[in-house]
Short mmCIF file of C-alpha atoms in Angstrom, two decimals:
data_model
loop_
_atom_site.label_atom_id
_atom_site.label_comp_id
_atom_site.label_asym_id
_atom_site.label_seq_id
_atom_site.Cartn_x
_atom_site.Cartn_y
_atom_site.Cartn_z
CA MET A 1482 -12.25 -1.83 -9.82
CA ALA A 1483 -11.43 -0.63 -6.30
CA ASP A 1484 -12.32 -3.99 -4.73
CA LYS A 1485 -11.04 -6.19 -7.57
CA LYS A 1486 -8.18 -8.60 -6.76
CA VAL A 1487 -5.54 -10.01 -9.03
CA ARG A 1488 -5.75 -13.81 -8.95
CA PHE A 1489 -2.27 -15.37 -8.63
CA GLY A 1490 -0.95 -18.76 -9.49
CA ILE A 1491 2.47 -19.94 -8.30
CA LEU A 1492 4.74 -22.16 -10.36
CA SER A 1493 6.45 -24.59 -7.97
CA THR A 1494 6.32 -25.17 -4.23
CA ALA A 1495 9.63 -23.34 -3.61
CA LYS A 1496 10.43 -22.33 -0.04
CA ILE A 1497 10.44 -18.61 -0.86
CA ALA A 1498 6.88 -18.98 -2.12
CA GLU A 1499 5.72 -20.61 1.07
CA LYS A 1500 7.64 -18.42 3.50
CA GLN A 1501 7.25 -15.03 1.80
CA LEU A 1502 4.89 -14.77 -1.21
CA VAL A 1503 1.93 -16.79 0.14
CA PRO A 1504 1.79 -14.65 3.34
CA ALA A 1505 2.19 -11.53 1.19
CA LEU A 1506 -0.73 -12.56 -1.06
CA LYS A 1507 -2.89 -13.11 2.00
CA GLU A 1508 -2.02 -9.67 3.40
CA ALA A 1509 -2.33 -7.78 0.11
CA VAL A 1510 -5.51 -5.77 -0.35
CA ASN A 1511 -5.63 -6.24 -4.11
CA ALA A 1512 -4.32 -9.78 -4.72
CA GLU A 1513 -5.14 -13.32 -3.77
CA LEU A 1514 -3.74 -16.83 -4.18
CA THR A 1515 -5.78 -18.97 -6.55
CA ALA A 1516 -3.64 -21.93 -7.53
CA VAL A 1517 -0.30 -23.66 -7.25
CA ALA A 1518 1.37 -25.98 -9.72
CA SER A 1519 4.18 -28.43 -9.13
CA GLN A 1520 5.83 -31.07 -11.22
CA SER A 1521 7.16 -32.91 -8.18
CA GLY A 1522 3.88 -34.25 -6.81
CA LYS A 1523 3.73 -31.74 -3.93
CA GLU A 1524 1.00 -29.45 -5.35
CA LYS A 1525 -2.01 -30.93 -3.48
CA GLU A 1526 -0.33 -30.77 -0.11
CA ALA A 1527 0.99 -27.28 -0.80
CA ALA A 1528 -2.42 -26.04 -1.92
CA GLN A 1529 -3.98 -27.31 1.31
CA ARG A 1530 -1.23 -25.82 3.46
CA TRP A 1531 -1.24 -22.51 1.61
CA GLY A 1532 -5.01 -22.20 1.28
CA ALA A 1533 -5.02 -22.26 -2.54
CA PRO A 1534 -8.39 -23.30 -4.00
CA PHE A 1535 -6.81 -25.11 -6.98
CA HIS A 1536 -3.71 -27.14 -7.71
CA TYR A 1537 -2.16 -28.56 -10.85
CA ASP A 1538 0.51 -31.24 -11.49
CA ASP A 1539 1.77 -29.39 -14.58
CA TYR A 1540 2.82 -25.76 -15.11
CA ARG A 1541 1.20 -25.44 -18.48
CA THR A 1542 -2.17 -26.55 -17.14
CA LEU A 1543 -2.08 -23.74 -14.60
CA LEU A 1544 -1.09 -21.29 -17.33
CA LYS A 1545 -4.14 -22.21 -19.33
CA ASP A 1546 -6.54 -21.58 -16.42
CA PRO A 1547 -8.66 -18.59 -17.45
CA ASP A 1548 -9.37 -17.75 -13.83
CA ILE A 1549 -5.71 -16.88 -13.13
CA ASP A 1550 -4.55 -13.33 -13.94
CA ALA A 1551 -0.93 -13.43 -12.95
CA VAL A 1552 1.79 -15.88 -11.93
CA TYR A 1553 4.70 -15.71 -9.53
CA ILE A 1554 7.73 -17.69 -10.76
CA PRO A 1555 10.31 -18.72 -8.12
CA LEU A 1556 11.83 -21.53 -10.22
CA PRO A 1557 15.63 -22.02 -10.56
CA ASN A 1558 17.25 -19.00 -12.23
CA SER A 1559 17.95 -20.89 -15.47
CA LEU A 1560 14.21 -21.56 -15.92
CA HIS A 1561 12.94 -17.96 -15.42
CA GLN A 1562 13.02 -16.81 -19.01
CA LYS A 1563 11.39 -19.94 -20.39
CA TRP A 1564 8.41 -19.98 -18.08
CA ALA A 1565 8.00 -16.22 -18.01
CA ILE A 1566 7.56 -16.22 -21.82
CA GLU A 1567 5.30 -19.33 -21.64
CA ALA A 1568 3.09 -17.53 -19.11
CA MET A 1569 2.92 -14.36 -21.16
CA LYS A 1570 1.92 -16.28 -24.24
CA ASN A 1571 -1.04 -17.55 -22.21
CA GLY A 1572 -2.02 -13.97 -21.29
CA LYS A 1573 -0.65 -14.02 -17.75
CA HIS A 1574 1.10 -11.13 -16.06
CA VAL A 1575 4.42 -12.19 -14.46
CA LEU A 1576 6.09 -11.47 -11.16
CA LEU A 1577 9.46 -13.05 -11.75
CA GLU A 1578 11.87 -13.83 -8.98
CA LYS A 1579 15.28 -12.30 -9.25
CA PRO A 1580 17.49 -12.59 -11.15
CA ALA A 1581 14.94 -12.35 -13.95
CA ALA A 1582 17.29 -14.25 -16.28
CA LEU A 1583 20.92 -15.26 -16.63
CA ASN A 1584 21.81 -12.63 -19.30
CA SER A 1585 20.54 -9.38 -20.77
CA ASP A 1586 19.48 -10.91 -24.10
CA ASP A 1587 16.97 -13.10 -22.24
CA ILE A 1588 15.58 -10.01 -20.48
CA ILE A 1589 15.07 -8.35 -23.86
CA ALA A 1590 13.17 -11.47 -24.99
CA ILE A 1591 10.93 -11.36 -21.86
CA SER A 1592 10.18 -7.64 -22.27
CA SER A 1593 9.45 -8.07 -26.01
CA THR A 1594 7.05 -10.88 -25.28
CA ALA A 1595 5.30 -8.90 -22.58
CA LYS A 1596 4.79 -6.06 -25.04
CA GLU A 1597 3.55 -8.44 -27.75
CA TYR A 1598 0.97 -10.04 -25.51
CA ASN A 1599 0.09 -6.83 -23.66
CA VAL A 1600 0.95 -8.02 -20.15
CA GLN A 1601 2.90 -6.55 -17.31
CA TRP A 1602 6.02 -8.07 -15.74
CA MET A 1603 8.42 -7.21 -12.97
CA GLU A 1604 11.57 -8.65 -11.53
CA ALA A 1605 10.98 -9.32 -7.82
CA PHE A 1606 13.56 -7.10 -6.05
CA MET A 1607 11.15 -6.86 -3.12
CA TYR A 1608 13.52 -4.89 -0.84
CA GLN A 1609 13.11 -1.63 -2.79
CA PHE A 1610 9.44 -1.36 -1.79
CA HIS A 1611 10.28 -1.07 1.90
CA PRO A 1612 9.79 2.56 3.13
CA GLN A 1613 13.26 2.77 4.57
CA HIS A 1614 14.74 3.20 1.09
CA THR A 1615 12.32 6.04 0.24
CA TYR A 1616 13.52 7.69 3.46
CA VAL A 1617 17.22 7.18 2.47
CA LYS A 1618 16.56 8.85 -0.90
CA LYS A 1619 14.93 11.81 0.86
CA LEU A 1620 17.95 12.27 3.11
CA ILE A 1621 20.22 12.23 0.07
CA GLN A 1622 17.99 14.65 -1.90
CA ASP A 1623 17.82 17.02 1.10
CA GLY A 1624 21.62 17.16 1.15
CA GLU A 1625 21.96 15.65 4.59
CA ILE A 1626 25.22 13.84 3.68
CA GLY A 1627 26.44 16.19 0.98
CA LYS A 1628 27.79 14.80 -2.28
CA ILE A 1629 27.91 11.01 -2.37
CA LYS A 1630 31.49 9.67 -2.58
CA ARG A 1631 31.13 5.99 -1.75
CA PHE A 1632 28.52 3.24 -1.40
CA ARG A 1633 29.24 0.06 0.55
CA SER A 1634 27.05 -3.02 0.74
CA HIS A 1635 27.25 -6.54 2.03
CA PHE A 1636 24.80 -9.50 1.77
CA SER A 1637 25.78 -12.92 3.06
CA PHE A 1638 24.58 -16.08 4.81
CA PRO A 1639 26.26 -19.38 5.61
CA MET A 1640 25.42 -22.41 3.49
CA ASP A 1641 26.47 -26.06 3.48
CA LEU A 1642 28.79 -25.94 0.52
CA THR A 1643 28.64 -29.76 0.18
CA SER A 1644 24.83 -29.75 -0.27
CA ASP A 1645 22.82 -30.11 -3.47
CA ASN A 1646 21.30 -26.66 -3.04
CA ILE A 1647 20.37 -25.14 -6.42
CA ARG A 1648 22.38 -22.02 -5.49
CA LEU A 1649 25.50 -24.17 -5.93
CA ASN A 1650 24.50 -25.59 -9.31
CA LYS A 1651 26.11 -23.68 -12.22
CA GLU A 1652 23.68 -25.11 -14.81
CA LEU A 1653 20.72 -23.77 -12.80
CA GLY A 1654 22.18 -20.32 -12.51
CA GLY A 1655 23.76 -20.68 -9.10
CA GLY A 1656 26.27 -18.31 -7.52
CA ALA A 1657 26.46 -15.73 -4.75
CA LEU A 1658 26.50 -12.77 -7.14
CA PHE A 1659 23.32 -13.92 -8.87
CA ASP A 1660 21.59 -14.82 -5.57
CA VAL A 1661 22.51 -12.06 -3.12
CA GLY A 1662 25.07 -9.81 -4.81
CA CYS A 1663 22.39 -8.72 -7.33
CA TYR A 1664 20.67 -6.81 -4.50
CA CYS A 1665 23.86 -4.84 -3.76
CA VAL A 1666 24.31 -4.06 -7.45
CA HIS A 1667 20.71 -2.91 -7.68
CA ALA A 1668 20.95 -0.71 -4.56
CA SER A 1669 24.11 1.04 -5.74
CA ARG A 1670 22.60 1.96 -9.08
CA ASP A 1671 19.27 2.92 -7.57
CA LEU A 1672 20.64 5.22 -4.89
CA LEU A 1673 23.32 6.83 -7.13
CA ASP A 1674 20.72 7.03 -9.89
CA GLU A 1675 23.24 6.32 -12.64
CA GLU A 1676 25.10 3.48 -14.35
CA PRO A 1677 28.71 2.58 -13.51
CA LEU A 1678 31.45 3.51 -15.96
CA LYS A 1679 33.51 0.42 -15.26
CA VAL A 1680 33.45 -2.59 -12.88
CA PHE A 1681 35.80 -5.17 -11.44
CA SER A 1682 35.08 -8.30 -9.41
CA ASN A 1683 37.11 -10.97 -7.70
CA ALA A 1684 35.48 -14.25 -6.65
CA ARG A 1685 36.16 -17.29 -4.53
CA LYS A 1686 34.80 -20.32 -6.34
CA LEU A 1687 33.97 -23.95 -5.69
CA THR A 1688 36.62 -26.06 -7.34
CA GLU A 1689 34.35 -28.59 -9.09
CA ASP A 1690 32.03 -26.41 -11.18
CA GLY A 1691 33.20 -22.83 -10.73
CA VAL A 1692 30.17 -21.45 -8.89
CA ASP A 1693 31.11 -18.28 -7.04
CA ILE A 1694 30.55 -18.65 -3.30
CA SER A 1695 31.84 -15.18 -2.41
CA SER A 1696 32.99 -12.09 -4.22
CA THR A 1697 34.13 -8.54 -3.77
CA SER A 1698 33.28 -6.04 -6.52
CA ILE A 1699 34.07 -2.43 -7.27
CA LEU A 1700 31.76 -0.30 -9.37
CA THR A 1701 33.11 3.04 -10.58
CA PHE A 1702 30.54 5.77 -11.13
CA GLU A 1703 31.17 9.27 -12.38
CA GLU A 1704 31.88 10.78 -8.95
CA ALA A 1705 31.49 7.89 -6.56
CA ASP A 1706 32.63 4.30 -6.05
CA ALA A 1707 30.66 1.31 -4.85
CA VAL A 1708 32.17 -1.62 -2.98
CA ILE A 1709 30.05 -4.73 -2.90
CA ASP A 1710 30.63 -7.99 -0.95
CA CYS A 1711 28.44 -11.12 -1.08
CA SER A 1712 28.92 -14.62 0.18
CA PHE A 1713 27.47 -18.05 0.89
CA ASP A 1714 30.34 -18.66 3.34
CA GLU A 1715 30.00 -15.95 5.98
CA PRO A 1716 27.65 -15.09 8.91
CA PRO A 1717 24.25 -13.58 8.01
CA SER A 1718 24.43 -9.90 7.19
CA ASN A 1719 22.63 -7.51 4.88
CA TYR A 1720 23.32 -3.80 4.99
CA TYR A 1721 24.42 -0.78 3.01
CA GLU A 1722 25.89 2.57 3.77
CA VAL A 1723 25.99 5.76 1.69
CA ILE A 1724 28.98 7.96 2.45
CA GLY A 1725 29.04 11.62 1.59
CA THR A 1726 31.10 14.75 2.09
CA LYS A 1727 29.04 15.78 5.13
CA GLY A 1728 28.23 12.42 6.71
CA LYS A 1729 26.82 8.98 5.99
CA ILE A 1730 23.67 6.90 6.09
CA GLU A 1731 23.67 3.37 7.45
CA VAL A 1732 20.88 0.90 6.69
CA LEU A 1733 21.31 -2.10 9.03
CA HIS A 1734 18.75 -4.50 7.55
CA ALA A 1735 18.74 -3.25 4.01
CA PHE A 1736 17.59 -6.24 2.00
CA ARG A 1737 15.75 -8.36 4.63
CA PRO A 1738 14.23 -6.02 7.23
CA ASP A 1739 11.75 -8.80 7.91
CA GLU A 1740 14.57 -10.83 9.38
CA ASN A 1741 15.40 -8.16 11.95
CA PRO A 1742 14.61 -9.92 15.27
CA ASP A 1743 13.53 -6.60 16.69
CA GLN A 1744 9.99 -6.41 15.35
CA GLY A 1745 11.14 -6.83 11.75
CA GLU A 1746 11.72 -3.08 11.28
CA GLY A 1747 14.10 -1.27 9.01
CA ILE A 1748 16.65 0.90 10.78
CA VAL A 1749 18.20 3.96 9.11
CA ILE A 1750 20.97 5.83 10.93
CA LEU A 1751 22.18 9.28 9.86
CA LYS A 1752 25.67 10.19 11.08
CA ASP A 1753 27.77 13.39 10.82
CA LEU A 1754 31.37 13.77 9.74
CA ASN A 1755 32.55 12.84 13.25
CA ASN A 1756 30.59 9.56 13.05
CA GLN A 1757 28.11 10.80 15.64
CA ILE A 1758 24.49 9.81 15.30
CA VAL A 1759 22.33 12.71 14.14
CA ASN A 1760 19.15 10.72 13.77
CA GLU A 1761 17.91 7.14 13.89
CA LYS A 1762 14.62 6.17 12.28
CA ARG A 1763 12.77 2.88 12.46
CA LEU A 1764 10.27 1.94 9.74
CA GLY A 1765 7.92 -0.94 9.45
CA GLY A 1766 6.38 -2.71 6.50
CA ASN A 1767 6.50 -6.11 4.78
CA PRO A 1768 8.48 -5.63 1.56
CA TYR A 1769 6.95 -8.70 0.01
CA THR A 1770 3.40 -7.47 0.63
CA LEU A 1771 4.27 -4.01 -0.63
CA GLN A 1772 5.80 -5.51 -3.76
CA VAL A 1773 2.71 -7.70 -4.47
CA GLU A 1774 0.38 -4.70 -3.95
CA HIS A 1775 2.42 -2.52 -6.28
CA PHE A 1776 2.50 -5.13 -9.01
CA ALA A 1777 -1.19 -6.03 -8.62
CA ASP A 1778 -2.07 -2.32 -8.86
CA CYS A 1779 -0.12 -2.12 -12.12
CA VAL A 1780 -2.04 -5.11 -13.45
CA LEU A 1781 -5.41 -3.64 -12.43
CA GLN A 1782 -4.58 -0.16 -13.74
CA ASP A 1783 -2.75 -1.40 -16.84
CA LYS A 1784 0.37 0.65 -16.07
CA GLU A 1785 4.06 -0.18 -16.15
CA PRO A 1786 5.68 -1.15 -12.84
CA ARG A 1787 8.11 1.39 -11.41
CA TYR A 1788 10.81 -1.28 -11.69
CA ASN A 1789 10.37 -2.06 -15.38
CA GLY A 1790 12.09 -4.25 -17.96
CA GLU A 1791 14.57 -1.56 -18.93
CA LYS A 1792 15.77 -1.28 -15.36
CA SER A 1793 16.09 -5.04 -15.10
CA TYR A 1794 18.10 -5.07 -18.32
CA ASN A 1795 20.47 -2.37 -17.04
CA ASN A 1796 20.99 -4.23 -13.77
CA MET A 1797 21.76 -7.47 -15.60
CA LYS A 1798 24.28 -5.68 -17.87
CA VAL A 1799 26.30 -4.76 -14.77
CA ILE A 1800 26.08 -8.29 -13.33
CA GLU A 1801 27.19 -9.71 -16.65
CA ALA A 1802 30.19 -7.37 -16.69
CA LEU A 1803 31.08 -8.40 -13.13
CA TYR A 1804 30.99 -12.08 -14.04
CA ARG A 1805 33.22 -11.41 -17.10
CA SER A 1806 35.64 -9.65 -14.83
CA GLN A 1807 35.78 -12.68 -12.55
CA GLY A 1808 36.93 -14.82 -15.45
#
């Protein structure tokens, strides 16, 4: 079992698969890329480029391959639930790109199917597997910043708002909150280790179809507040800070440490009440590889991922409430 590897298939030739998951599968000690499927005619070229032994021109054909143990699904958000369930019914474990679905009922359906067919599944919030967040939690648990009073987070990048990018397509599950704001929501809940009591969100939207291109949200927890900003219309940025009664923690490349031009490291800064730096720690690690290895280990050991279906459901409930607030 120690040297066994989970054989992955990938549904689609999406850019995130090529840029992030394929390299992660090659680095992982317990996983490997076996096949790719595309319905756009690009599967053969992608298989050659990615080093996949097999390729299919239909998703269902890949799912019926008995030599594939698990699939990674980076399809448009609106297709996540459909193909996750289809994969599970064919006995495949599923690593599902975030957001796992467009509503909490769909996540219930995914989790129920996984249980019925005795397979594992996990929503791919890869950032949480980077060691910088474990370090942040330790600082909090050790009382370095006292009692948490506020969490702030921002995730943005500029996009051509006149393009046909699927992130701008409402029918496909587009929107800044679904695409990048979901990370900020996840981080606030994960670090405060509780669910918000109420939420409010205001969004700037494209006139034609109502897709949110930027938003500011407030999540009210029992003793702390979270302020979350996300956008497709601002310079690249991804960070969070946790503010307490004794100081604060700043994480400069919170969600994409791999995009830090300085060696791709995570940077965690601890400051005191006078905003003076007490400690700065740099941590390495590819979050995509760490995510793949964790999920593959769960498949091999038949154990539930640490980020399970219940947690995905709870995160989606908050996102749903934020979208309702936007009107």
